mmCIF file of C-alpha atoms in Angstrom:
data_model
loop_
_atom_site.group_PDB
_atom_site.id
_atom_site.type_symbol
_atom_site.label_atom_id
_atom_site.label_comp_id
_atom_site.label_asym_id
_atom_site.label_seq_id
_atom_site.Cartn_x
_atom_site.Cartn_y
_atom_site.Cartn_z
ATOM 1 C CA MET X 1113 -188.563 -233.268 32.280
ATOM 2 C CA PHE X 1114 -185.310 -232.042 33.778
ATOM 3 C CA PRO X 1115 -184.228 -228.442 34.498
ATOM 4 C CA ILE X 1116 -180.974 -227.311 32.929
ATOM 5 C CA GLY X 1117 -181.008 -223.622 33.869
ATOM 6 C CA ASP X 1118 -183.191 -220.617 34.500
ATOM 7 C CA ASP X 1119 -183.595 -216.995 33.497
ATOM 8 C CA ASN X 1120 -181.017 -214.989 35.451
ATOM 9 C CA SER X 1121 -182.202 -211.643 34.146
ATOM 10 C CA GLY X 1122 -182.105 -209.037 36.873
ATOM 11 C CA ARG X 1123 -179.704 -210.888 39.135
ATOM 12 C CA GLN X 1124 -176.961 -208.450 40.126
ATOM 13 C CA SER X 1125 -175.005 -210.030 42.983
ATOM 14 C CA PHE X 1126 -172.603 -212.942 42.724
ATOM 15 C CA PRO X 1127 -174.088 -215.935 44.639
ATOM 16 C CA ILE X 1128 -171.168 -216.268 47.034
ATOM 17 C CA VAL X 1129 -173.114 -218.140 49.743
ATOM 18 C CA ASN X 1130 -174.650 -220.540 47.242
ATOM 19 C CA THR X 1131 -171.220 -221.190 45.737
ATOM 20 C CA ILE X 1132 -169.677 -221.829 49.162
ATOM 21 C CA LEU X 1133 -172.500 -224.214 50.065
ATOM 22 C CA ILE X 1134 -171.925 -226.189 46.872
ATOM 23 C CA ALA X 1135 -168.172 -226.254 47.487
ATOM 24 C CA LEU X 1136 -168.613 -227.439 51.082
ATOM 25 C CA ASN X 1137 -170.899 -230.256 49.998
ATOM 26 C CA VAL X 1138 -168.396 -231.371 47.370
ATOM 27 C CA LEU X 1139 -165.454 -231.206 49.791
ATOM 28 C CA VAL X 1140 -167.278 -233.246 52.431
ATOM 29 C CA PHE X 1141 -168.184 -235.829 49.804
ATOM 30 C CA LEU X 1142 -164.547 -236.072 48.727
ATOM 31 C CA TYR X 1143 -163.667 -236.714 52.364
ATOM 32 C CA GLN X 1144 -166.312 -239.446 52.449
ATOM 33 C CA LEU X 1145 -164.627 -241.042 49.449
ATOM 34 C CA LEU X 1146 -161.299 -240.969 51.296
ATOM 35 C CA LEU X 1147 -162.933 -242.717 54.251
ATOM 36 C CA LEU X 1148 -164.447 -245.298 51.921
ATOM 37 C CA ALA X 1149 -161.010 -245.948 50.438
ATOM 38 C CA GLN X 1150 -159.727 -246.439 53.980
ATOM 39 C CA SER X 1151 -162.524 -248.865 54.881
ATOM 40 C CA PRO X 1152 -166.310 -249.115 54.443
ATOM 41 C CA LEU X 1153 -166.640 -249.234 58.238
ATOM 42 C CA ALA X 1154 -164.874 -245.871 58.604
ATOM 43 C CA LEU X 1155 -167.371 -244.278 56.227
ATOM 44 C CA GLU X 1156 -170.316 -245.958 57.957
ATOM 45 C CA ASN X 1157 -169.213 -244.683 61.363
ATOM 46 C CA PHE X 1158 -168.765 -241.182 59.935
ATOM 47 C CA VAL X 1159 -172.278 -241.170 58.479
ATOM 48 C CA PHE X 1160 -173.832 -242.510 61.684
ATOM 49 C CA LYS X 1161 -171.950 -239.939 63.740
ATOM 50 C CA TYR X 1162 -172.799 -236.866 61.701
ATOM 51 C CA GLY X 1163 -176.087 -237.924 60.091
ATOM 52 C CA ALA X 1164 -179.373 -236.998 61.783
ATOM 53 C CA ILE X 1165 -180.995 -240.116 63.242
ATOM 54 C CA PRO X 1166 -184.704 -239.729 64.128
ATOM 55 C CA TYR X 1167 -184.522 -242.223 67.000
ATOM 56 C CA GLU X 1168 -181.747 -240.176 68.638
ATOM 57 C CA LEU X 1169 -183.420 -236.825 68.036
ATOM 58 C CA THR X 1170 -186.779 -237.828 69.506
ATOM 59 C CA ARG X 1171 -185.338 -239.637 72.518
ATOM 60 C CA GLY X 1172 -182.268 -237.538 73.238
ATOM 61 C CA VAL X 1173 -180.001 -240.582 73.330
ATOM 62 C CA ASP X 1174 -176.785 -241.188 71.434
ATOM 63 C CA LEU X 1175 -176.625 -244.672 69.991
ATOM 64 C CA PRO X 1176 -173.359 -246.587 69.712
ATOM 65 C CA PRO X 1177 -170.995 -246.927 67.953
ATOM 66 C CA THR X 1178 -170.828 -243.190 67.227
ATOM 67 C CA VAL X 1179 -171.293 -241.529 70.599
ATOM 68 C CA GLY X 1180 -169.507 -238.321 71.486
ATOM 69 C CA PHE X 1181 -170.968 -235.784 69.045
ATOM 70 C CA PRO X 1182 -173.882 -233.535 70.166
ATOM 71 C CA ILE X 1183 -177.061 -235.137 68.870
ATOM 72 C CA TYR X 1184 -178.872 -231.987 67.814
ATOM 73 C CA LEU X 1185 -175.891 -230.620 65.886
ATOM 74 C CA THR X 1186 -176.319 -233.544 63.512
ATOM 75 C CA ILE X 1187 -179.287 -231.658 62.051
ATOM 76 C CA PHE X 1188 -176.709 -229.231 60.631
ATOM 77 C CA THR X 1189 -173.898 -231.646 59.773
ATOM 78 C CA SER X 1190 -176.277 -234.028 58.003
ATOM 79 C CA MET X 1191 -177.003 -231.325 55.394
ATOM 80 C CA PHE X 1192 -173.480 -231.714 54.024
ATOM 81 C CA LEU X 1193 -173.326 -235.516 53.733
ATOM 82 C CA HIS X 1194 -174.405 -237.487 50.680
ATOM 83 C CA GLY X 1195 -174.969 -241.121 49.858
ATOM 84 C CA GLY X 1196 -173.352 -241.290 46.432
ATOM 85 C CA PHE X 1197 -172.434 -239.439 43.263
ATOM 86 C CA ALA X 1198 -176.015 -239.299 41.947
ATOM 87 C CA HIS X 1199 -177.265 -237.985 45.291
ATOM 88 C CA LEU X 1200 -174.625 -235.254 45.382
ATOM 89 C CA ILE X 1201 -174.830 -234.217 41.723
ATOM 90 C CA GLY X 1202 -178.634 -234.086 41.695
ATOM 91 C CA ASN X 1203 -178.768 -231.946 44.824
ATOM 92 C CA MET X 1204 -175.996 -229.583 43.774
ATOM 93 C CA TRP X 1205 -177.501 -229.131 40.320
ATOM 94 C CA TYR X 1206 -180.841 -228.021 41.743
ATOM 95 C CA LEU X 1207 -179.077 -225.757 44.254
ATOM 96 C CA TYR X 1208 -177.013 -224.245 41.439
ATOM 97 C CA ILE X 1209 -180.101 -223.520 39.312
ATOM 98 C CA PHE X 1210 -182.446 -222.126 41.959
ATOM 99 C CA GLY X 1211 -180.198 -220.886 44.752
ATOM 100 C CA ASP X 1212 -178.470 -217.986 43.024
ATOM 101 C CA ASN X 1213 -181.654 -216.049 42.296
ATOM 102 C CA VAL X 1214 -183.091 -216.706 45.753
ATOM 103 C CA GLU X 1215 -179.845 -215.488 47.322
ATOM 104 C CA ASP X 1216 -179.948 -212.343 45.189
ATOM 105 C CA SER X 1217 -183.538 -211.763 46.325
ATOM 106 C CA MET X 1218 -182.648 -212.002 50.018
ATOM 107 C CA GLY X 1219 -179.068 -210.888 50.376
ATOM 108 C CA HIS X 1220 -176.179 -213.144 51.329
ATOM 109 C CA PHE X 1221 -176.515 -213.431 55.101
ATOM 110 C CA ARG X 1222 -180.295 -213.753 55.129
ATOM 111 C CA TYR X 1223 -180.071 -216.431 52.445
ATOM 112 C CA LEU X 1224 -177.650 -218.458 54.570
ATOM 113 C CA ILE X 1225 -179.964 -218.309 57.591
ATOM 114 C CA PHE X 1226 -182.946 -219.160 55.390
ATOM 115 C CA TYR X 1227 -181.108 -222.160 53.918
ATOM 116 C CA LEU X 1228 -180.162 -223.546 57.335
ATOM 117 C CA LEU X 1229 -183.653 -223.037 58.750
ATOM 118 C CA GLY X 1230 -185.098 -224.857 55.751
ATOM 119 C CA GLY X 1231 -182.769 -227.773 56.416
ATOM 120 C CA ILE X 1232 -183.748 -227.840 60.091
ATOM 121 C CA ALA X 1233 -187.464 -227.879 59.226
ATOM 122 C CA ALA X 1234 -186.873 -230.671 56.729
ATOM 123 C CA ALA X 1235 -185.019 -232.837 59.243
ATOM 124 C CA TRP X 1236 -187.725 -232.422 61.876
ATOM 125 C CA ALA X 1237 -190.515 -233.124 59.389
ATOM 126 C CA GLN X 1238 -188.966 -236.475 58.490
ATOM 127 C CA THR X 1239 -188.167 -237.195 62.136
ATOM 128 C CA LEU X 1240 -191.730 -236.585 63.324
ATOM 129 C CA LEU X 1241 -193.155 -238.789 60.578
ATOM 130 C CA ASP X 1242 -190.694 -241.631 61.246
ATOM 131 C CA PRO X 1243 -189.485 -241.153 64.837
ATOM 132 C CA ALA X 1244 -188.365 -244.752 65.380
ATOM 133 C CA SER X 1245 -185.977 -244.847 62.418
ATOM 134 C CA ARG X 1246 -182.349 -245.564 63.248
ATOM 135 C CA ILE X 1247 -181.190 -244.829 59.706
ATOM 136 C CA PRO X 1248 -179.195 -241.569 59.398
ATOM 137 C CA MET X 1249 -180.780 -238.815 57.330
ATOM 138 C CA ILE X 1250 -178.178 -237.226 55.096
ATOM 139 C CA GLY X 1251 -178.209 -234.809 52.190
ATOM 140 C CA ALA X 1252 -178.910 -231.203 51.308
ATOM 141 C CA SER X 1253 -182.218 -231.944 49.609
ATOM 142 C CA GLY X 1254 -184.364 -230.700 52.513
ATOM 143 C CA ALA X 1255 -182.689 -227.290 52.516
ATOM 144 C CA ILE X 1256 -182.751 -227.202 48.712
ATOM 145 C CA SER X 1257 -186.470 -227.982 48.807
ATOM 146 C CA ALA X 1258 -186.880 -224.840 50.918
ATOM 147 C CA VAL X 1259 -184.981 -222.891 48.254
ATOM 148 C CA MET X 1260 -187.340 -224.267 45.602
ATOM 149 C CA GLY X 1261 -190.344 -223.287 47.699
ATOM 150 C CA ALA X 1262 -188.959 -219.758 47.983
ATOM 151 C CA TYR X 1263 -188.311 -219.617 44.227
ATOM 152 C CA LEU X 1264 -191.891 -220.644 43.547
ATOM 153 C CA VAL X 1265 -193.248 -217.841 45.737
ATOM 154 C CA LEU X 1266 -190.872 -215.204 44.378
ATOM 155 C CA TYR X 1267 -191.003 -216.112 40.686
ATOM 156 C CA PRO X 1268 -193.951 -218.403 39.906
ATOM 157 C CA GLY X 1269 -193.769 -217.288 36.283
ATOM 158 C CA GLY X 1270 -189.978 -217.564 36.187
ATOM 159 C CA LEU X 1271 -188.894 -219.510 33.144
ATOM 160 C CA ILE X 1272 -186.837 -222.657 33.629
ATOM 161 C CA ARG X 1273 -184.830 -224.039 30.717
ATOM 162 C CA THR X 1274 -186.022 -227.624 30.584
ATOM 163 C CA VAL X 1275 -185.168 -230.727 28.591
ATOM 164 C CA ALA X 1276 -187.628 -233.511 27.836
ATOM 165 C CA PHE X 1277 -186.886 -236.666 25.902
ATOM 166 C CA PHE X 1278 -189.243 -238.121 23.352
ATOM 167 C CA GLY X 1279 -187.653 -241.439 22.634
ATOM 168 C CA PHE X 1280 -184.001 -240.578 22.145
ATOM 169 C CA LEU X 1281 -184.686 -237.051 20.920
ATOM 170 C CA PRO X 1282 -184.144 -234.178 23.397
ATOM 171 C CA PHE X 1283 -186.399 -231.131 23.233
ATOM 172 C CA PHE X 1284 -185.437 -227.897 24.990
ATOM 173 C CA PHE X 1285 -187.974 -225.296 26.048
ATOM 174 C CA TYR X 1286 -188.899 -222.784 28.755
ATOM 175 C CA LEU X 1287 -191.273 -223.998 31.430
ATOM 176 C CA PRO X 1288 -192.800 -221.766 34.143
ATOM 177 C CA ALA X 1289 -191.504 -222.455 37.640
ATOM 178 C CA LEU X 1290 -195.099 -222.924 38.805
ATOM 179 C CA ILE X 1291 -195.433 -225.971 36.567
ATOM 180 C CA LEU X 1292 -191.964 -227.481 36.953
ATOM 181 C CA ILE X 1293 -191.650 -227.041 40.712
ATOM 182 C CA GLY X 1294 -195.358 -227.696 41.213
ATOM 183 C CA LEU X 1295 -195.098 -231.080 39.495
ATOM 184 C CA TRP X 1296 -191.994 -231.873 41.514
ATOM 185 C CA PHE X 1297 -193.863 -231.158 44.763
ATOM 186 C CA VAL X 1298 -196.911 -233.198 43.743
ATOM 187 C CA PHE X 1299 -194.649 -236.188 43.138
ATOM 188 C CA GLN X 1300 -192.924 -235.720 46.514
ATOM 189 C CA PHE X 1301 -196.275 -235.419 48.290
ATOM 190 C CA PHE X 1302 -197.818 -238.585 46.877
ATOM 191 C CA ALA X 1303 -194.569 -240.503 47.319
ATOM 192 C CA GLY X 1304 -194.508 -239.312 50.941
ATOM 193 C CA ILE X 1305 -198.105 -240.451 51.484
ATOM 194 C CA ALA X 1306 -197.240 -243.836 49.991
ATOM 195 C CA SER X 1307 -194.257 -244.184 52.323
ATOM 196 C CA LEU X 1308 -196.326 -243.770 55.497
ATOM 197 C CA GLY X 1309 -196.435 -246.959 57.507
ATOM 198 C CA VAL X 1310 -193.819 -248.628 55.314
ATOM 199 C CA PRO X 1311 -190.840 -249.817 57.406
ATOM 200 C CA THR X 1312 -187.573 -248.086 56.532
ATOM 201 C CA ALA X 1313 -185.246 -250.415 54.660
ATOM 202 C CA PRO X 1314 -181.944 -251.198 56.406
ATOM 203 C CA THR X 1315 -180.130 -249.464 53.564
ATOM 204 C CA GLY X 1316 -182.319 -246.366 53.830
ATOM 205 C CA GLY X 1317 -184.358 -244.666 51.140
ATOM 206 C CA VAL X 1318 -185.657 -241.294 49.992
ATOM 207 C CA ALA X 1319 -186.719 -238.992 52.836
ATOM 208 C CA TYR X 1320 -189.794 -237.625 51.085
ATOM 209 C CA TRP X 1321 -191.149 -235.900 54.176
ATOM 210 C CA ALA X 1322 -187.891 -233.999 54.537
ATOM 211 C CA HIS X 1323 -188.468 -232.686 51.014
ATOM 212 C CA ILE X 1324 -192.066 -231.805 51.827
ATOM 213 C CA GLY X 1325 -191.191 -230.201 55.156
ATOM 214 C CA GLY X 1326 -188.370 -228.177 53.641
ATOM 215 C CA PHE X 1327 -190.556 -227.035 50.763
ATOM 216 C CA VAL X 1328 -193.399 -225.894 53.033
ATOM 217 C CA ALA X 1329 -190.900 -224.130 55.288
ATOM 218 C CA GLY X 1330 -189.545 -222.313 52.235
ATOM 219 C CA LEU X 1331 -193.045 -221.206 51.215
ATOM 220 C CA VAL X 1332 -193.506 -219.622 54.648
ATOM 221 C CA LEU X 1333 -190.036 -218.357 55.548
ATOM 222 C CA VAL X 1334 -189.473 -216.579 52.245
ATOM 223 C CA TRP X 1335 -191.900 -213.836 53.315
ATOM 224 C CA PHE X 1336 -189.627 -212.957 56.245
ATOM 225 C CA PHE X 1337 -186.337 -213.088 54.338
ATOM 226 C CA ARG X 1338 -187.073 -211.607 50.899
ATOM 227 C CA ASP X 1339 -186.140 -208.067 49.961
ATOM 228 C CA PRO X 1340 -189.154 -206.671 48.021
ATOM 229 C CA GLU X 1341 -187.012 -204.255 45.998
ATOM 230 C CA ARG X 1342 -184.631 -207.000 44.888
ATOM 231 C CA VAL X 1343 -187.550 -209.253 44.000
ATOM 232 C CA GLU X 1344 -189.225 -206.583 41.910
ATOM 233 C CA ARG X 1345 -185.971 -205.837 40.083
ATOM 234 C CA GLN X 1346 -185.700 -209.465 39.005
ATOM 235 C CA ARG X 1347 -189.356 -209.707 38.062
ATOM 236 C CA LEU X 1348 -189.154 -206.659 35.815
ATOM 237 C CA ALA X 1349 -186.121 -208.104 34.020
ATOM 238 C CA ARG X 1350 -187.690 -211.514 33.419
ATOM 239 C CA ARG X 1351 -190.029 -210.569 30.594
ATOM 240 C CA ALA X 1352 -187.941 -211.291 27.535
ATOM 241 C CA HIS X 1353 -188.969 -214.910 27.043
ATOM 242 C CA ARG X 1354 -192.259 -216.690 26.628
ATOM 243 C CA ALA X 1355 -193.360 -219.797 28.475
ATOM 244 C CA PHE X 1356 -193.189 -223.008 26.433
ATOM 245 C CA GLN X 1357 -191.014 -221.241 23.850
ATOM 246 C CA ARG X 1358 -188.903 -223.816 21.987
ATOM 247 C CA LEU X 1359 -185.158 -223.268 22.280
ATOM 248 C CA GLU X 1360 -182.883 -223.748 19.316
ATOM 249 C CA ARG X 1361 -180.054 -224.810 21.634
ATOM 250 C CA GLY X 1362 -180.368 -226.343 25.067
ATOM 251 C CA TRP X 1363 -177.944 -224.004 26.766
#
């Protein structure tokens, strides 16, 4: 099952912060591609300099060859780096689907702070579970996991347009956020448990505990950042569709 959109009924504000975040991630990735075209080493040094490395964060030391940038600022810069097209597109798609309604429910500035705090919590969760890793953590998925956690709290019955394939045939239907996001979290949790004690591959891997940490942070932080009136406005407007209703067209 894959989400392709959600019910935007009741959303009144344009998601300017969410749009800027997506644009920044894309622009940074384009810069990474320019570095790669220059030389693979240039891109590697860039990632090691601005990615969050657990070994550095837990020991307060800056490893060569990328010394000179404040270690703890990498928690922020790492949120805007990605490891490839699939990594970028997957993250930005989920941010596009879930971020706009969460931003509308909080207001622009509070949403930005919430997003950054979610990313910080995600980075530290992965760091504490794998403190000896010297592989840079990169990607927006920890912060986006916080957004998904907030969405689940705010709109557990919110309907997500979903596609599932049976063989080669696509089927489109509405699925409650509680089920879609809940299943996503269950997968992350068991994958995170399975990764404990497994040495990090030299080429890296999926930072499941960053996803889990970001998600849990979102579940908690949303209560301090939501605007109850905005939330209620969206909830009242989201009653036109039924869960599991089959869609004639996917979009």
